[in-house]
Coordinates of C-alpha atoms in Angstrom, one line a residue:
X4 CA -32.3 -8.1 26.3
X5 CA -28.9 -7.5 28.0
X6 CA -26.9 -8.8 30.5
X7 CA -24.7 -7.7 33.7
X8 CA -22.1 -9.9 34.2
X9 CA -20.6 -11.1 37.7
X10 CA -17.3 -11.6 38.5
X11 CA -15.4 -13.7 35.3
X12 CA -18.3 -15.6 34.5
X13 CA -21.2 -15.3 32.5
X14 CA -25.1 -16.6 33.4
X15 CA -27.5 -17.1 31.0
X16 CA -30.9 -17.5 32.5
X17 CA -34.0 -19.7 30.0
X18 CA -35.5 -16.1 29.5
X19 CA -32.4 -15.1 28.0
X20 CA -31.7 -17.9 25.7
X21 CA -35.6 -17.3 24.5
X22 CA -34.6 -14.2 23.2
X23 CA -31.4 -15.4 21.6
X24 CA -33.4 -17.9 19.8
X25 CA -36.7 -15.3 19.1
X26 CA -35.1 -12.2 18.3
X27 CA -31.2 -13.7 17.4
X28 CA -29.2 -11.7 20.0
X29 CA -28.5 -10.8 23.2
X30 CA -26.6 -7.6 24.7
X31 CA -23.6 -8.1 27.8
X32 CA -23.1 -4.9 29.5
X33 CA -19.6 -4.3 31.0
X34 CA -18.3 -7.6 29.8
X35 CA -14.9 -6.6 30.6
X36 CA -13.3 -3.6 32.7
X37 CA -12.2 -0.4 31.1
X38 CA -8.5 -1.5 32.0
X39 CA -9.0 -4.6 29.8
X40 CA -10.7 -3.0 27.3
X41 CA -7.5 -0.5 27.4
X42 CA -4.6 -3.5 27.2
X43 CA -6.5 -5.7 24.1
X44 CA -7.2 -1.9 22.1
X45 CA -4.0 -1.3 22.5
X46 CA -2.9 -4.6 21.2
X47 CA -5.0 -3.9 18.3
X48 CA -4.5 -0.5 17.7
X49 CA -1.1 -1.4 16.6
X50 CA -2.2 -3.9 14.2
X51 CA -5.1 -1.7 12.3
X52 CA -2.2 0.8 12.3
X53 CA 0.2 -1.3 10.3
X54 CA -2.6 -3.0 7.9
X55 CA -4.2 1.0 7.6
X56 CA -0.6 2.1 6.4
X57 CA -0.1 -0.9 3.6
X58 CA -4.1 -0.1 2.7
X59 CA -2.8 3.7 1.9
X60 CA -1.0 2.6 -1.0
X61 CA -3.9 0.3 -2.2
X62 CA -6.9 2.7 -1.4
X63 CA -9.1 -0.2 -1.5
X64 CA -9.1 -4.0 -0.5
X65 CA -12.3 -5.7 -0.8
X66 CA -14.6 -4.4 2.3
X67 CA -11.6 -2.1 3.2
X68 CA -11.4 1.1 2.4
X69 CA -8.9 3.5 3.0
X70 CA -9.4 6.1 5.0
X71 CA -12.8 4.6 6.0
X72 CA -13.6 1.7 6.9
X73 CA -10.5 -1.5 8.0
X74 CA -10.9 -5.1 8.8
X75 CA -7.8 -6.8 10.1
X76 CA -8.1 -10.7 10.4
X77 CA -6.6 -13.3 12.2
X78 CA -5.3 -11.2 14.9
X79 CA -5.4 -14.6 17.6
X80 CA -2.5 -16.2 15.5
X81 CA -0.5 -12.4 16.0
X82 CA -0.4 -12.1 19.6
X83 CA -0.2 -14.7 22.7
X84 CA -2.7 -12.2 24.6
X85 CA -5.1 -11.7 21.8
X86 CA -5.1 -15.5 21.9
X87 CA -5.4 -15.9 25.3
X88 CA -8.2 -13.2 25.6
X89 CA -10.5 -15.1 22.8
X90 CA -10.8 -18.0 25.4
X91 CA -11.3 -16.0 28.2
X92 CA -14.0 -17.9 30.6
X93 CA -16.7 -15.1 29.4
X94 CA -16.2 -16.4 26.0
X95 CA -16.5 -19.7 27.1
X96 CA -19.9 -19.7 29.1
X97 CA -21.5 -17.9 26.3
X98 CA -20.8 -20.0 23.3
X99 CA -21.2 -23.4 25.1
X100 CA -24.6 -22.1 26.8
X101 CA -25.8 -20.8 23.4
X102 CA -23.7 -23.7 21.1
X103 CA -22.6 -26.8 23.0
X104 CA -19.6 -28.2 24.7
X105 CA -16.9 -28.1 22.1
X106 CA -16.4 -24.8 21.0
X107 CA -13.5 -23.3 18.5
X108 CA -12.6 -19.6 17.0
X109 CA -14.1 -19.7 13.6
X110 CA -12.7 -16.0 13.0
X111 CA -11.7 -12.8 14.7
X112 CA -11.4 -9.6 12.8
X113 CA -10.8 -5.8 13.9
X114 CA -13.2 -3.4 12.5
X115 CA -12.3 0.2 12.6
X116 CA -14.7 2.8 11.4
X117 CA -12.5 6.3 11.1
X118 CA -14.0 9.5 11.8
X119 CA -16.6 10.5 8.8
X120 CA -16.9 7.7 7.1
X121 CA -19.7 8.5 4.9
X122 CA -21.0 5.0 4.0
X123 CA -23.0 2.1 5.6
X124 CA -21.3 -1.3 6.0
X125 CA -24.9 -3.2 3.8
X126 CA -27.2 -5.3 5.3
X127 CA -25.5 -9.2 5.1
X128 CA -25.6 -12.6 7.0
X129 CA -22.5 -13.2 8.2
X130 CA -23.0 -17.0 6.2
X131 CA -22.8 -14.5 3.4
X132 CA -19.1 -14.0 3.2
X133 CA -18.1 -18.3 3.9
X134 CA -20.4 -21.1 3.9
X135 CA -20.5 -23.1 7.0
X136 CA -21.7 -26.6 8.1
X137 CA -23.0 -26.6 10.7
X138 CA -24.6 -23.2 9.3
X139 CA -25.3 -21.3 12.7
X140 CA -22.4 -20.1 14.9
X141 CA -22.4 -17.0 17.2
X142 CA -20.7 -13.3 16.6
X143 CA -19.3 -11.9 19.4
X144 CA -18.9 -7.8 18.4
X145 CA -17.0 -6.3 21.3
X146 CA -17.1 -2.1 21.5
X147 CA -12.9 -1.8 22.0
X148 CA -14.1 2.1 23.0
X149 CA -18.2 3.1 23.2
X150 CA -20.6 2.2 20.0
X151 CA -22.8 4.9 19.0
X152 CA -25.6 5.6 16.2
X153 CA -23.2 9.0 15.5
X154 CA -20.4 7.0 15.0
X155 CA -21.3 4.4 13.1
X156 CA -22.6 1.3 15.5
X157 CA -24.5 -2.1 14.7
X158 CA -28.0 -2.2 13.8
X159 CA -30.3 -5.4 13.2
X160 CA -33.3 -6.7 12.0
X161 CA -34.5 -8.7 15.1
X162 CA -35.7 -12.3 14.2
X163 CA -34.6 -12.4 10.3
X164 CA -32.4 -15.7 11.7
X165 CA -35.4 -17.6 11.5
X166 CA -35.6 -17.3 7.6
X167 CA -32.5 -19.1 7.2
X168 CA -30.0 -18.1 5.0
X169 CA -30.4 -15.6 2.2
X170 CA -28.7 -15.6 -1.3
X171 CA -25.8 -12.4 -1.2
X172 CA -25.6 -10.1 -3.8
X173 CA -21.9 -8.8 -4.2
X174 CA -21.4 -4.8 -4.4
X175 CA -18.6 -2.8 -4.0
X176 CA -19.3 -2.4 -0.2
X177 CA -19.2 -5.9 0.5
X178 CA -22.2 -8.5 -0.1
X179 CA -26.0 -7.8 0.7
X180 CA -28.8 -9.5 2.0
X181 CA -31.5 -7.4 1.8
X182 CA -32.5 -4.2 -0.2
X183 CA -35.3 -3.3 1.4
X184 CA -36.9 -0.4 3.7
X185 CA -36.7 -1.6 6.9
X186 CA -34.1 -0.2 9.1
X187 CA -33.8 -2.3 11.9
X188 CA -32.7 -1.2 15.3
X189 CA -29.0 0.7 16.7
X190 CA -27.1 -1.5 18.9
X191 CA -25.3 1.3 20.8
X192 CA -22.3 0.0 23.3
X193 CA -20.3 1.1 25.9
X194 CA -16.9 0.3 26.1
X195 CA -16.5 -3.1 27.5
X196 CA -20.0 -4.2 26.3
X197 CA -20.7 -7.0 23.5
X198 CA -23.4 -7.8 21.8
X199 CA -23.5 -11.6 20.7
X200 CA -25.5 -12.3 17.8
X201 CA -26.9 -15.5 15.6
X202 CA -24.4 -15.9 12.6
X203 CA -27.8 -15.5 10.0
X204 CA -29.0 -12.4 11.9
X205 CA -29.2 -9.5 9.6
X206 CA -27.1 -6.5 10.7
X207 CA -25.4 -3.7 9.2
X208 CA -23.1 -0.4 10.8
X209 CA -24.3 2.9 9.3
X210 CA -21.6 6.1 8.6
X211 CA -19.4 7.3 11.0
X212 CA -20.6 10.8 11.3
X213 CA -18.6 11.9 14.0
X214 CA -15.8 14.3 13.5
X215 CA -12.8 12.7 15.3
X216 CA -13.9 9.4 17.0
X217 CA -13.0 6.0 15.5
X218 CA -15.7 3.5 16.0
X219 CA -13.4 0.4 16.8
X220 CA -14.9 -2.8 17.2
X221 CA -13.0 -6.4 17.7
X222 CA -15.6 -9.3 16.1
X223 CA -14.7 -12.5 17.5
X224 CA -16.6 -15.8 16.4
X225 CA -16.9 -19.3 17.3
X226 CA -18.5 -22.3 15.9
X227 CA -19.0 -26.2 17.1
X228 CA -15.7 -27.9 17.0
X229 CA -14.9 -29.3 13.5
X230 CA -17.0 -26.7 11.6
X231 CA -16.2 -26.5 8.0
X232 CA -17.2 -25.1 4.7
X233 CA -19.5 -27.5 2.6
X234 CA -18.3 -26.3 -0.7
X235 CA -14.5 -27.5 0.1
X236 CA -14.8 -29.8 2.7
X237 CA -12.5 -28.1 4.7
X238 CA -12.8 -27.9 8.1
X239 CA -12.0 -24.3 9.6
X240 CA -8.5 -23.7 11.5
X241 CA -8.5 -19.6 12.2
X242 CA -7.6 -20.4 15.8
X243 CA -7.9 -22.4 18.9
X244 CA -10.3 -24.7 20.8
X245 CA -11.3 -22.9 23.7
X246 CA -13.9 -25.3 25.0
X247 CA -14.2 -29.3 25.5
X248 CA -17.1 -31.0 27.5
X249 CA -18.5 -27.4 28.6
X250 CA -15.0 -26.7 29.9
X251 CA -12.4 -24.1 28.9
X252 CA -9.7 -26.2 27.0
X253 CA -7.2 -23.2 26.0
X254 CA -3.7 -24.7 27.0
X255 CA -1.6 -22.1 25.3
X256 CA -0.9 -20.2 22.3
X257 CA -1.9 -21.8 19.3
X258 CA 0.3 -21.1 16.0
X259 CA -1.3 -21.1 12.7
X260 CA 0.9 -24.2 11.5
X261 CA -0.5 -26.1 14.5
X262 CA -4.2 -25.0 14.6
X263 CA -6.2 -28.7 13.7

């Protein structure tokens, strides 16, 4: 089920929202324009550049892997147009259609896949890595240049939401959800294109087996407003509110220090 957007603003018909809620995901072709896409990768490419370099000396870094496979967090609280771009209006329509009114980053995270990395990213609930309350919020993974099975893209297990969450096993490639032989479906994207999914979906990325591409994705997520995790208490500050009443509420750049 995908999407053409118009203009800066995002639609989501009944039909649409039945499939979010059946299968756990819905596809938005050419979400953005090539130029955009050009400006925030450039943005980012600077960052996973820096963070790729200090990983060098490491090798390895929980889900990172040098050489293979990068996440880069926080990257709203780094740059004023990184922050401004997470509450872009396109943001906005689809979380509070799919969410509610008050809407808040919950996390955003660079993901770049370099050029033969030989293994999968496992099969995991995003609820796997942090527990949340209230439990479902919506990844937004956003192809930074095009997605494809050769180089490593997204695949799900359509309607595994529905069974709630599902106790992680930590491994040395990060935690897993599922062991089994099912092998879900490719997500391929086109530069520009997001695919926004249901934070209990089960989903994976499979080797980059291209020679020379970099699979670079930017995974931006939101929650309800005062989410927090049930085993601290805590309520979540990794960036800003970016919608009140069904209404974009971005007013400006948002430090860490003063994200409530």
């Amino acid at each position: 089920m995908s999407i053409v957007h118009t203009g800066h603003q995002v639609h989501i018909t009944s039909e649409q929202m039945k499939h979010y809620q059946e299968q756990g995901y819905i596809i938005f072709e050419n979400l953005f324009s090539g130029e955009e896409m050009d400006r925030i990768r450039g943005i980012i490419d600077g960052f996973d550049e820096a963070s790729e370099k200090a990983l060098r000396a490491k090798g390895k870094e929980f889900i990172s892997r040098s050489g293979q496979i990068n996440f880069t967090a926080n990257l709203n609280f780094l740059s004023a147009e990184l922050q401004q771009f997470i509450a872009d209006q396109r943001f906005v329509d689809i979380t509070t259609t799919i969410l509610g009114p008050d809407i808040k980053l919950y996390w955003d995270q660079s993901v770049y896949k370099r050029p033969e990395a030989s293994k999968d990213f496992p099969w995991h609930q995003d609820n796997g890595y942090v527990p949340t309350e209230p439990i479902h919020y919506v990844t937004c993974w956003l192809a930074l240049e095009d997605a494809t099975v050769d180089n490593g893209c997204i695949w799900v297990q359509p309607g595994t939401h529905l069974d709630g969450f599902v106790e992680h096993v930590k491994t040395d490639l990060g935690w897993v959800c599922y062991f089994g032989e099912e092998t879900g479906i490719p997500v391929e994207l086109k530069k520009g294109s997001l695919v926004a999914f249901h934070s209990l979906l089960f989903h994976r990325s499979t080797p980059n087996l291209s020679k020379t591409q970099t699979r670079k994705g930017y995974v931006v997520q939101y929650s309800v407003d005062g989410s927090f995790n049930p085993n601290t208490g805590q309520v979540f500050k990794n960036g800003p509110l970016i919608a009140k009443d069904g209404k974009s509420a971005y007013e400006g750049f948002v430090t860490r220090e003063n994200c409530f």
